[in-house]
Each structure stands twice: as structure tokens, then as C-alpha cells.
Amino acid sequence: MPIDATLPYDDQNIFAKILRGEIPSTRVYEDEWAIAFHDIAPQAPQHILVIPRGAYVSWDDFSARGSDAEIAGFVRAVGAVARQAGMVADGYRLLANIGQDAGQVVPHLHVHVFAGQPLGPMLART
């Protein structure tokens, strides 16, 4: 169920539990700013989630409250994940859902990194 991205951070969300090691994940990248792991329900041949270590609900929350170092570190981590996974040559897509209308389900900022096939148009036409 989509969430309201303006709500306070819920430290019981699944990504907070993954960060604390309470739920296992297949990590493919980790540094002081972010971790990345395979999505458990991939939507493309390559589908990796990148999450900041800080308690941020959405991109809006992160850009308003994150420190310059956190923001730079997270953005660099997303790029490092794509390079490390070999996605750059053929191309990849980044997706961050923010709020109910965008379909955000987990109230912790996360970026989906998709690759491995032609990904089609940006949005389905209605």
C-alpha cells in the first residue's frame, strides 16, 4: 500500500530492519553512506535497491534534511553500484518513488537501479 511521504520516519520499516541486520539481504555494495542489495521481486533482469544509512522517508526528506556529505555520498554510491554491476555500457534506469501517487511502498528513501533489457518508455501512457 502506498505511503504518505510526509509522515515521520518509521524505524520499523523493512529497510530500517535490513540496515540493522534484523532481516537478511544480498548486499552488493556497502559504504559509510549507503547499502545496495538485490530486490526480492525484480522487475528487470538486473534490479538493485540502494538505500542511505540515514533515517529518511523520501528524496524530498533527504534533500531537505541530509547533510552535504550524506547527499554526495549517497549519489556517488548509486553511481558506484551501476558501474560495479556493469550497467553503464548498455544503459540503466534510476527510479525513486516519492509518496502515494508515485507508489512509494516502503517509507525509507530508496533508489531502484534497473538494467539488463530495453526498459521502454519512461511512463506508460494512460
mmCIF file of N, CA and C in Angstrom:
data_model
loop_
_atom_site.group_PDB
_atom_site.id
_atom_site.type_symbol
_atom_site.label_atom_id
_atom_site.label_comp_id
_atom_site.label_asym_id
_atom_site.label_seq_id
_atom_site.Cartn_x
_atom_site.Cartn_y
_atom_site.Cartn_z
ATOM 1 N N MET A 1 0.846 -1.184 0.000
ATOM 2 C CA MET A 1 0.000 0.000 0.000
ATOM 3 C C MET A 1 0.888 1.242 0.000
ATOM 4 N N PRO A 2 0.668 2.171 -0.932
ATOM 5 C CA PRO A 2 1.483 3.386 -0.979
ATOM 6 C C PRO A 2 1.388 4.184 0.320
ATOM 7 N N ILE A 3 2.451 4.905 0.603
ATOM 8 C CA ILE A 3 2.533 5.648 1.865
ATOM 9 C C ILE A 3 2.562 7.153 1.642
ATOM 10 N N ASP A 4 2.298 7.877 2.699
ATOM 11 C CA ASP A 4 2.375 9.331 2.711
ATOM 12 C C ASP A 4 3.811 9.699 3.063
ATOM 13 N N ALA A 5 4.543 10.266 2.106
ATOM 14 C CA ALA A 5 5.964 10.581 2.301
ATOM 15 C C ALA A 5 6.199 11.736 3.260
ATOM 16 N N THR A 6 5.134 12.379 3.733
ATOM 17 C CA THR A 6 5.310 13.476 4.688
ATOM 18 C C THR A 6 5.224 12.994 6.140
ATOM 19 N N LEU A 7 4.911 11.719 6.345
ATOM 20 C CA LEU A 7 4.827 11.180 7.707
ATOM 21 C C LEU A 7 6.216 11.080 8.327
ATOM 22 N N PRO A 8 6.305 11.048 9.647
ATOM 23 C CA PRO A 8 7.611 10.869 10.305
ATOM 24 C C PRO A 8 8.208 9.508 9.956
ATOM 25 N N TYR A 9 9.515 9.410 10.089
ATOM 26 C CA TYR A 9 10.219 8.165 9.787
ATOM 27 C C TYR A 9 9.775 7.051 10.730
ATOM 28 N N ASP A 10 9.508 5.890 10.168
ATOM 29 C CA ASP A 10 9.114 4.701 10.933
ATOM 30 C C ASP A 10 10.314 3.758 10.996
ATOM 31 N N ASP A 11 10.936 3.635 12.159
ATOM 32 C CA ASP A 11 12.147 2.812 12.261
ATOM 33 C C ASP A 11 11.857 1.310 12.266
ATOM 34 N N GLN A 12 10.595 0.931 12.055
ATOM 35 C CA GLN A 12 10.245 -0.486 11.939
ATOM 36 C C GLN A 12 10.005 -0.901 10.477
ATOM 37 N N ASN A 13 10.303 -0.008 9.529
ATOM 38 C CA ASN A 13 10.130 -0.379 8.124
ATOM 39 C C ASN A 13 11.180 -1.419 7.730
ATOM 40 N N ILE A 14 10.901 -2.141 6.653
ATOM 41 C CA ILE A 14 11.750 -3.261 6.260
ATOM 42 C C ILE A 14 13.197 -2.832 5.975
ATOM 43 N N PHE A 15 13.402 -1.655 5.397
ATOM 44 C CA PHE A 15 14.767 -1.233 5.085
ATOM 45 C C PHE A 15 15.528 -0.844 6.344
ATOM 46 N N ALA A 16 14.847 -0.268 7.323
ATOM 47 C CA ALA A 16 15.496 0.012 8.604
ATOM 48 C C ALA A 16 15.937 -1.294 9.252
ATOM 49 N N LYS A 17 15.104 -2.322 9.143
ATOM 50 C CA LYS A 17 15.453 -3.629 9.703
ATOM 51 C C LYS A 17 16.611 -4.269 8.950
ATOM 52 N N ILE A 18 16.668 -4.079 7.643
ATOM 53 C CA ILE A 18 17.805 -4.583 6.854
ATOM 54 C C ILE A 18 19.078 -3.858 7.282
ATOM 55 N N LEU A 19 19.005 -2.543 7.441
ATOM 56 C CA LEU A 19 20.180 -1.780 7.879
ATOM 57 C C LEU A 19 20.699 -2.266 9.229
ATOM 58 N N ARG A 20 19.792 -2.633 10.120
ATOM 59 C CA ARG A 20 20.189 -3.110 11.454
ATOM 60 C C ARG A 20 20.590 -4.583 11.460
ATOM 61 N N GLY A 21 20.449 -5.258 10.334
ATOM 62 C CA GLY A 21 20.803 -6.670 10.257
ATOM 63 C C GLY A 21 19.742 -7.600 10.805
ATOM 64 N N GLU A 22 18.538 -7.103 11.038
ATOM 65 C CA GLU A 22 17.450 -7.926 11.560
ATOM 66 C C GLU A 22 16.795 -8.769 10.475
ATOM 67 N N ILE A 23 16.912 -8.330 9.236
ATOM 68 C CA ILE A 23 16.392 -9.058 8.078
ATOM 69 C C ILE A 23 17.556 -9.227 7.110
ATOM 70 N N PRO A 24 17.766 -10.436 6.593
ATOM 71 C CA PRO A 24 18.896 -10.644 5.671
ATOM 72 C C PRO A 24 18.647 -9.999 4.307
ATOM 73 N N SER A 25 19.737 -9.668 3.639
ATOM 74 C CA SER A 25 19.677 -9.158 2.270
ATOM 75 C C SER A 25 20.956 -9.598 1.565
ATOM 76 N N THR A 26 20.881 -9.647 0.254
ATOM 77 C CA THR A 26 22.061 -9.976 -0.547
ATOM 78 C C THR A 26 22.725 -8.664 -0.944
ATOM 79 N N ARG A 27 23.625 -8.195 -0.087
ATOM 80 C CA ARG A 27 24.269 -6.899 -0.326
ATOM 81 C C ARG A 27 25.286 -7.010 -1.453
ATOM 82 N N VAL A 28 25.239 -6.034 -2.339
ATOM 83 C CA VAL A 28 26.190 -5.982 -3.448
ATOM 84 C C VAL A 28 27.104 -4.774 -3.335
ATOM 85 N N TYR A 29 26.797 -3.878 -2.404
ATOM 86 C CA TYR A 29 27.605 -2.667 -2.194
ATOM 87 C C TYR A 29 27.333 -2.172 -0.782
ATOM 88 N N GLU A 30 28.375 -1.600 -0.182
ATOM 89 C CA GLU A 30 28.227 -1.048 1.159
ATOM 90 C C GLU A 30 29.353 -0.054 1.400
ATOM 91 N N ASP A 31 29.002 1.112 1.918
ATOM 92 C CA ASP A 31 29.992 2.076 2.374
ATOM 93 C C ASP A 31 29.391 2.841 3.551
ATOM 94 N N GLU A 32 30.033 3.917 3.963
ATOM 95 C CA GLU A 32 29.543 4.623 5.145
ATOM 96 C C GLU A 32 28.230 5.359 4.908
ATOM 97 N N TRP A 33 27.834 5.561 3.646
ATOM 98 C CA TRP A 33 26.638 6.342 3.326
ATOM 99 C C TRP A 33 25.452 5.510 2.879
ATOM 100 N N ALA A 34 25.705 4.327 2.319
ATOM 101 C CA ALA A 34 24.621 3.575 1.685
ATOM 102 C C ALA A 34 24.910 2.082 1.675
ATOM 103 N N ILE A 35 23.843 1.328 1.465
ATOM 104 C CA ILE A 35 23.991 -0.087 1.133
ATOM 105 C C ILE A 35 23.134 -0.354 -0.093
ATOM 106 N N ALA A 36 23.488 -1.402 -0.829
ATOM 107 C CA ALA A 36 22.725 -1.810 -2.003
ATOM 108 C C ALA A 36 22.559 -3.316 -1.967
ATOM 109 N N PHE A 37 21.400 -3.761 -2.416
ATOM 110 C CA PHE A 37 21.097 -5.187 -2.403
ATOM 111 C C PHE A 37 20.099 -5.495 -3.508
ATOM 112 N N HIS A 38 20.026 -6.766 -3.878
ATOM 113 C CA HIS A 38 19.095 -7.193 -4.915
ATOM 114 C C HIS A 38 17.656 -7.098 -4.416
ATOM 115 N N ASP A 39 16.771 -6.619 -5.285
ATOM 116 C CA ASP A 39 15.348 -6.577 -4.970
ATOM 117 C C ASP A 39 14.819 -8.012 -4.903
ATOM 118 N N ILE A 40 13.968 -8.308 -3.930
ATOM 119 C CA ILE A 40 13.447 -9.669 -3.792
ATOM 120 C C ILE A 40 12.362 -9.990 -4.828
ATOM 121 N N ALA A 41 11.849 -8.975 -5.511
ATOM 122 C CA ALA A 41 10.857 -9.175 -6.577
ATOM 123 C C ALA A 41 11.296 -8.359 -7.792
ATOM 124 N N PRO A 42 12.376 -8.779 -8.462
ATOM 125 C CA PRO A 42 12.958 -7.956 -9.536
ATOM 126 C C PRO A 42 11.985 -7.680 -10.679
ATOM 127 N N GLN A 43 12.054 -6.450 -11.177
ATOM 128 C CA GLN A 43 11.218 -6.004 -12.284
ATOM 129 C C GLN A 43 11.998 -5.923 -13.594
ATOM 130 N N ALA A 44 13.274 -6.301 -13.566
ATOM 131 C CA ALA A 44 14.144 -6.334 -14.738
ATOM 132 C C ALA A 44 15.221 -7.377 -14.438
ATOM 133 N N PRO A 45 15.943 -7.832 -15.468
ATOM 134 C CA PRO A 45 16.996 -8.816 -15.215
ATOM 135 C C PRO A 45 17.994 -8.375 -14.136
ATOM 136 N N GLN A 46 18.300 -7.101 -14.098
ATOM 137 C CA GLN A 46 19.101 -6.544 -13.013
ATOM 138 C C GLN A 46 18.231 -5.517 -12.299
ATOM 139 N N HIS A 47 18.059 -5.699 -10.991
ATOM 140 C CA HIS A 47 17.231 -4.785 -10.192
ATOM 141 C C HIS A 47 17.852 -4.709 -8.804
ATOM 142 N N ILE A 48 18.505 -3.600 -8.550
ATOM 143 C CA ILE A 48 19.205 -3.389 -7.288
ATOM 144 C C ILE A 48 18.591 -2.187 -6.582
ATOM 145 N N LEU A 49 18.440 -2.282 -5.273
ATOM 146 C CA LEU A 49 17.967 -1.172 -4.457
ATOM 147 C C LEU A 49 19.151 -0.548 -3.738
ATOM 148 N N VAL A 50 19.204 0.774 -3.716
ATOM 149 C CA VAL A 50 20.247 1.499 -2.986
ATOM 150 C C VAL A 50 19.533 2.352 -1.949
ATOM 151 N N ILE A 51 19.956 2.215 -0.686
ATOM 152 C CA ILE A 51 19.319 2.976 0.396
ATOM 153 C C ILE A 51 20.385 3.707 1.208
ATOM 154 N N PRO A 52 20.069 4.909 1.656
ATOM 155 C CA PRO A 52 21.007 5.603 2.539
ATOM 156 C C PRO A 52 20.956 4.981 3.933
ATOM 157 N N ARG A 53 22.032 5.130 4.667
ATOM 158 C CA ARG A 53 22.072 4.619 6.037
ATOM 159 C C ARG A 53 21.237 5.481 6.990
ATOM 160 N N GLY A 54 21.008 6.731 6.626
ATOM 161 C CA GLY A 54 20.245 7.633 7.488
ATOM 162 C C GLY A 54 18.753 7.382 7.421
ATOM 163 N N ALA A 55 18.044 7.901 8.414
ATOM 164 C CA ALA A 55 16.593 7.718 8.549
ATOM 165 C C ALA A 55 15.846 8.793 7.756
ATOM 166 N N TYR A 56 15.666 8.535 6.466
ATOM 167 C CA TYR A 56 14.973 9.468 5.585
ATOM 168 C C TYR A 56 13.800 8.767 4.918
ATOM 169 N N VAL A 57 12.641 9.399 4.918
ATOM 170 C CA VAL A 57 11.441 8.809 4.356
ATOM 171 C C VAL A 57 11.472 8.815 2.831
ATOM 172 N N SER A 58 11.953 9.907 2.238
ATOM 173 C CA SER A 58 11.849 10.076 0.789
ATOM 174 C C SER A 58 12.981 10.973 0.286
ATOM 175 N N TRP A 59 13.025 11.118 -1.040
ATOM 176 C CA TRP A 59 14.023 12.016 -1.641
ATOM 177 C C TRP A 59 13.795 13.439 -1.137
ATOM 178 N N ASP A 60 12.546 13.849 -1.009
ATOM 179 C CA ASP A 60 12.233 15.182 -0.514
ATOM 180 C C ASP A 60 12.788 15.375 0.900
ATOM 181 N N ASP A 61 12.532 14.416 1.769
ATOM 182 C CA ASP A 61 13.022 14.449 3.141
ATOM 183 C C ASP A 61 14.557 14.491 3.164
ATOM 184 N N PHE A 62 15.173 13.647 2.361
ATOM 185 C CA PHE A 62 16.637 13.557 2.302
ATOM 186 C C PHE A 62 17.253 14.867 1.811
ATOM 187 N N SER A 63 16.689 15.432 0.744
ATOM 188 C CA SER A 63 17.263 16.662 0.186
ATOM 189 C C SER A 63 17.086 17.848 1.129
ATOM 190 N N ALA A 64 16.062 17.805 1.982
ATOM 191 C CA ALA A 64 15.819 18.891 2.939
ATOM 192 C C ALA A 64 16.656 18.748 4.206
ATOM 193 N N ARG A 65 16.846 17.511 4.682
ATOM 194 C CA ARG A 65 17.490 17.306 5.987
ATOM 195 C C ARG A 65 18.871 16.664 5.940
ATOM 196 N N GLY A 66 19.221 16.024 4.830
ATOM 197 C CA GLY A 66 20.510 15.348 4.750
ATOM 198 C C GLY A 66 21.662 16.332 4.711
ATOM 199 N N SER A 67 22.788 15.926 5.274
ATOM 200 C CA SER A 67 23.979 16.782 5.195
ATOM 201 C C SER A 67 24.552 16.726 3.784
ATOM 202 N N ASP A 68 25.371 17.710 3.448
ATOM 203 C CA ASP A 68 26.021 17.708 2.135
ATOM 204 C C ASP A 68 26.814 16.416 1.932
ATOM 205 N N ALA A 69 27.489 15.960 2.974
ATOM 206 C CA ALA A 69 28.294 14.737 2.866
ATOM 207 C C ALA A 69 27.401 13.515 2.634
ATOM 208 N N GLU A 70 26.274 13.433 3.329
ATOM 209 C CA GLU A 70 25.358 12.298 3.133
ATOM 210 C C GLU A 70 24.801 12.279 1.709
ATOM 211 N N ILE A 71 24.392 13.443 1.229
ATOM 212 C CA ILE A 71 23.805 13.522 -0.105
ATOM 213 C C ILE A 71 24.849 13.156 -1.158
ATOM 214 N N ALA A 72 26.028 13.741 -1.069
ATOM 215 C CA ALA A 72 27.084 13.420 -2.037
ATOM 216 C C ALA A 72 27.460 11.943 -1.950
ATOM 217 N N GLY A 73 27.595 11.419 -0.747
ATOM 218 C CA GLY A 73 27.957 10.020 -0.575
ATOM 219 C C GLY A 73 26.919 9.085 -1.150
ATOM 220 N N PHE A 74 25.644 9.398 -0.956
ATOM 221 C CA PHE A 74 24.575 8.549 -1.477
ATOM 222 C C PHE A 74 24.542 8.581 -3.001
ATOM 223 N N VAL A 75 24.609 9.764 -3.576
ATOM 224 C CA VAL A 75 24.596 9.880 -5.042
ATOM 225 C C VAL A 75 25.789 9.141 -5.637
ATOM 226 N N ARG A 76 26.949 9.271 -5.025
ATOM 227 C CA ARG A 76 28.134 8.541 -5.508
ATOM 228 C C ARG A 76 27.944 7.033 -5.364
ATOM 229 N N ALA A 77 27.301 6.606 -4.289
ATOM 230 C CA ALA A 77 27.046 5.175 -4.095
ATOM 231 C C ALA A 77 26.151 4.624 -5.205
ATOM 232 N N VAL A 78 25.112 5.363 -5.583
ATOM 233 C CA VAL A 78 24.224 4.915 -6.661
ATOM 234 C C VAL A 78 25.031 4.721 -7.944
ATOM 235 N N GLY A 79 25.895 5.683 -8.270
ATOM 236 C CA GLY A 79 26.739 5.556 -9.460
ATOM 237 C C GLY A 79 27.702 4.384 -9.358
ATOM 238 N N ALA A 80 28.284 4.189 -8.196
ATOM 239 C CA ALA A 80 29.222 3.078 -7.993
ATOM 240 C C ALA A 80 28.522 1.736 -8.174
ATOM 241 N N VAL A 81 27.303 1.624 -7.695
ATOM 242 C CA VAL A 81 26.532 0.384 -7.843
ATOM 243 C C VAL A 81 26.319 0.075 -9.322
ATOM 244 N N ALA A 82 25.904 1.063 -10.089
ATOM 245 C CA ALA A 82 25.670 0.850 -11.523
ATOM 246 C C ALA A 82 26.963 0.455 -12.235
ATOM 247 N N ARG A 83 28.061 1.123 -11.914
ATOM 248 C CA ARG A 83 29.343 0.779 -12.544
ATOM 249 C C ARG A 83 29.784 -0.626 -12.158
ATOM 250 N N GLN A 84 29.707 -0.932 -10.876
ATOM 251 C CA GLN A 84 30.146 -2.230 -10.365
ATOM 252 C C GLN A 84 29.311 -3.376 -10.960
ATOM 253 N N ALA A 85 28.036 -3.127 -11.221
ATOM 254 C CA ALA A 85 27.160 -4.153 -11.784
ATOM 255 C C ALA A 85 27.274 -4.254 -13.306
ATOM 256 N N GLY A 86 28.125 -3.406 -13.926
ATOM 257 C CA GLY A 86 28.322 -3.457 -15.373
ATOM 258 C C GLY A 86 27.151 -2.902 -16.164
ATOM 259 N N MET A 87 26.421 -1.970 -15.607
ATOM 260 C CA MET A 87 25.224 -1.442 -16.249
ATOM 261 C C MET A 87 25.470 -0.266 -17.181
ATOM 262 N N VAL A 88 26.602 0.369 -17.075
ATOM 263 C CA VAL A 88 26.806 1.646 -17.754
ATOM 264 C C VAL A 88 26.829 1.514 -19.272
ATOM 265 N N ALA A 89 27.497 0.518 -19.818
ATOM 266 C CA ALA A 89 27.659 0.403 -21.267
ATOM 267 C C ALA A 89 26.325 0.295 -21.999
ATOM 268 N N ASP A 90 25.431 -0.543 -21.535
ATOM 269 C CA ASP A 90 24.148 -0.734 -22.219
ATOM 270 C C ASP A 90 23.050 0.182 -21.700
ATOM 271 N N GLY A 91 23.263 0.783 -20.554
ATOM 272 C CA GLY A 91 22.301 1.724 -20.006
ATOM 273 C C GLY A 91 21.525 1.153 -18.839
ATOM 274 N N TYR A 92 21.035 2.058 -18.020
ATOM 275 C CA TYR A 92 20.262 1.681 -16.847
ATOM 276 C C TYR A 92 19.287 2.788 -16.509
ATOM 277 N N ARG A 93 18.342 2.477 -15.648
ATOM 278 C CA ARG A 93 17.340 3.447 -15.219
ATOM 279 C C ARG A 93 17.349 3.543 -13.706
ATOM 280 N N LEU A 94 17.218 4.774 -13.213
ATOM 281 C CA LEU A 94 17.059 5.029 -11.786
ATOM 282 C C LEU A 94 15.616 5.420 -11.548
ATOM 283 N N LEU A 95 15.044 4.907 -10.446
ATOM 284 C CA LEU A 95 13.676 5.237 -10.098
ATOM 285 C C LEU A 95 13.590 5.416 -8.593
ATOM 286 N N ALA A 96 13.045 6.549 -8.167
ATOM 287 C CA ALA A 96 12.763 6.786 -6.754
ATOM 288 C C ALA A 96 11.309 7.220 -6.660
ATOM 289 N N ASN A 97 10.476 6.384 -6.075
ATOM 290 C CA ASN A 97 9.066 6.714 -5.885
ATOM 291 C C ASN A 97 8.932 7.527 -4.603
ATOM 292 N N ILE A 98 8.256 8.669 -4.701
ATOM 293 C CA ILE A 98 8.076 9.526 -3.534
ATOM 294 C C ILE A 98 6.587 9.757 -3.330
ATOM 295 N N GLY A 99 6.064 9.168 -2.279
ATOM 296 C CA GLY A 99 4.683 9.408 -1.905
ATOM 297 C C GLY A 99 3.667 8.488 -2.552
ATOM 298 N N GLN A 100 2.440 8.695 -2.153
ATOM 299 C CA GLN A 100 1.328 7.832 -2.513
ATOM 300 C C GLN A 100 1.075 7.778 -4.024
ATOM 301 N N ASP A 101 0.986 8.921 -4.690
ATOM 302 C CA ASP A 101 0.681 8.911 -6.120
ATOM 303 C C ASP A 101 1.776 8.248 -6.949
ATOM 304 N N ALA A 102 3.002 8.252 -6.452
ATOM 305 C CA ALA A 102 4.103 7.616 -7.175
ATOM 306 C C ALA A 102 4.239 6.145 -6.819
ATOM 307 N N GLY A 103 3.492 5.679 -5.825
ATOM 308 C CA GLY A 103 3.530 4.268 -5.464
ATOM 309 C C GLY A 103 4.620 3.888 -4.478
ATOM 310 N N GLN A 104 5.119 4.845 -3.692
ATOM 311 C CA GLN A 104 6.125 4.501 -2.690
ATOM 312 C C GLN A 104 5.500 3.569 -1.660
ATOM 313 N N VAL A 105 6.130 2.424 -1.421
ATOM 314 C CA VAL A 105 5.582 1.424 -0.515
ATOM 315 C C VAL A 105 6.355 1.367 0.799
ATOM 316 N N VAL A 106 7.670 1.500 0.733
ATOM 317 C CA VAL A 106 8.494 1.453 1.946
ATOM 318 C C VAL A 106 8.874 2.877 2.332
ATOM 319 N N PRO A 107 8.589 3.298 3.573
ATOM 320 C CA PRO A 107 8.866 4.673 3.983
ATOM 321 C C PRO A 107 10.320 4.913 4.387
ATOM 322 N N HIS A 108 11.236 4.489 3.521
ATOM 323 C CA HIS A 108 12.673 4.772 3.672
ATOM 324 C C HIS A 108 13.155 5.081 2.264
ATOM 325 N N LEU A 109 13.838 6.205 2.082
ATOM 326 C CA LEU A 109 14.334 6.560 0.759
ATOM 327 C C LEU A 109 15.058 5.374 0.137
ATOM 328 N N HIS A 110 14.732 5.073 -1.100
ATOM 329 C CA HIS A 110 15.446 4.036 -1.840
ATOM 330 C C HIS A 110 15.384 4.359 -3.326
ATOM 331 N N VAL A 111 16.453 3.993 -4.004
ATOM 332 C CA VAL A 111 16.540 4.170 -5.447
ATOM 333 C C VAL A 111 16.617 2.786 -6.066
ATOM 334 N N HIS A 112 15.733 2.536 -7.025
ATOM 335 C CA HIS A 112 15.777 1.303 -7.806
ATOM 336 C C HIS A 112 16.741 1.539 -8.965
ATOM 337 N N VAL A 113 17.616 0.590 -9.228
ATOM 338 C CA VAL A 113 18.516 0.640 -10.379
ATOM 339 C C VAL A 113 18.167 -0.571 -11.247
ATOM 340 N N PHE A 114 17.662 -0.295 -12.455
ATOM 341 C CA PHE A 114 17.212 -1.340 -13.375
ATOM 342 C C PHE A 114 18.141 -1.418 -14.574
ATOM 343 N N ALA A 115 18.370 -2.628 -15.076
ATOM 344 C CA ALA A 115 19.161 -2.813 -16.293
ATOM 345 C C ALA A 115 18.968 -4.245 -16.794
ATOM 346 N N GLY A 116 19.616 -4.534 -17.918
ATOM 347 C CA GLY A 116 19.638 -5.899 -18.428
ATOM 348 C C GLY A 116 18.680 -6.174 -19.566
ATOM 349 N N GLN A 117 17.909 -5.167 -19.967
ATOM 350 C CA GLN A 117 16.996 -5.300 -21.094
ATOM 351 C C GLN A 117 16.559 -3.898 -21.503
ATOM 352 N N PRO A 118 16.018 -3.725 -22.728
ATOM 353 C CA PRO A 118 15.426 -2.433 -23.055
ATOM 354 C C PRO A 118 14.281 -2.141 -22.076
ATOM 355 N N LEU A 119 14.265 -0.964 -21.523
ATOM 356 C CA LEU A 119 13.330 -0.642 -20.450
ATOM 357 C C LEU A 119 12.097 0.127 -20.909
ATOM 358 N N GLY A 120 11.996 0.426 -22.181
ATOM 359 C CA GLY A 120 10.785 1.042 -22.701
ATOM 360 C C GLY A 120 10.645 2.505 -22.341
ATOM 361 N N PRO A 121 9.425 3.048 -22.557
ATOM 362 C CA PRO A 121 9.198 4.462 -22.288
ATOM 363 C C PRO A 121 9.258 4.757 -20.792
ATOM 364 N N MET A 122 9.430 6.011 -20.474
ATOM 365 C CA MET A 122 9.538 6.402 -19.063
ATOM 366 C C MET A 122 8.277 6.100 -18.289
ATOM 367 N N LEU A 123 7.112 6.404 -18.848
ATOM 368 C CA LEU A 123 5.839 6.151 -18.176
ATOM 369 C C LEU A 123 4.875 5.520 -19.165
ATOM 370 N N ALA A 124 4.066 4.624 -18.682
ATOM 371 C CA ALA A 124 3.026 4.064 -19.529
ATOM 372 C C ALA A 124 1.990 5.151 -19.802
ATOM 373 N N ARG A 125 1.559 5.235 -21.004
ATOM 374 C CA ARG A 125 0.565 6.242 -21.351
ATOM 375 C C ARG A 125 -0.815 5.744 -20.930
ATOM 376 N N THR A 126 -1.600 6.682 -20.400
ATOM 377 C CA THR A 126 -2.953 6.295 -19.975
ATOM 378 C C THR A 126 -3.993 6.967 -20.818
#
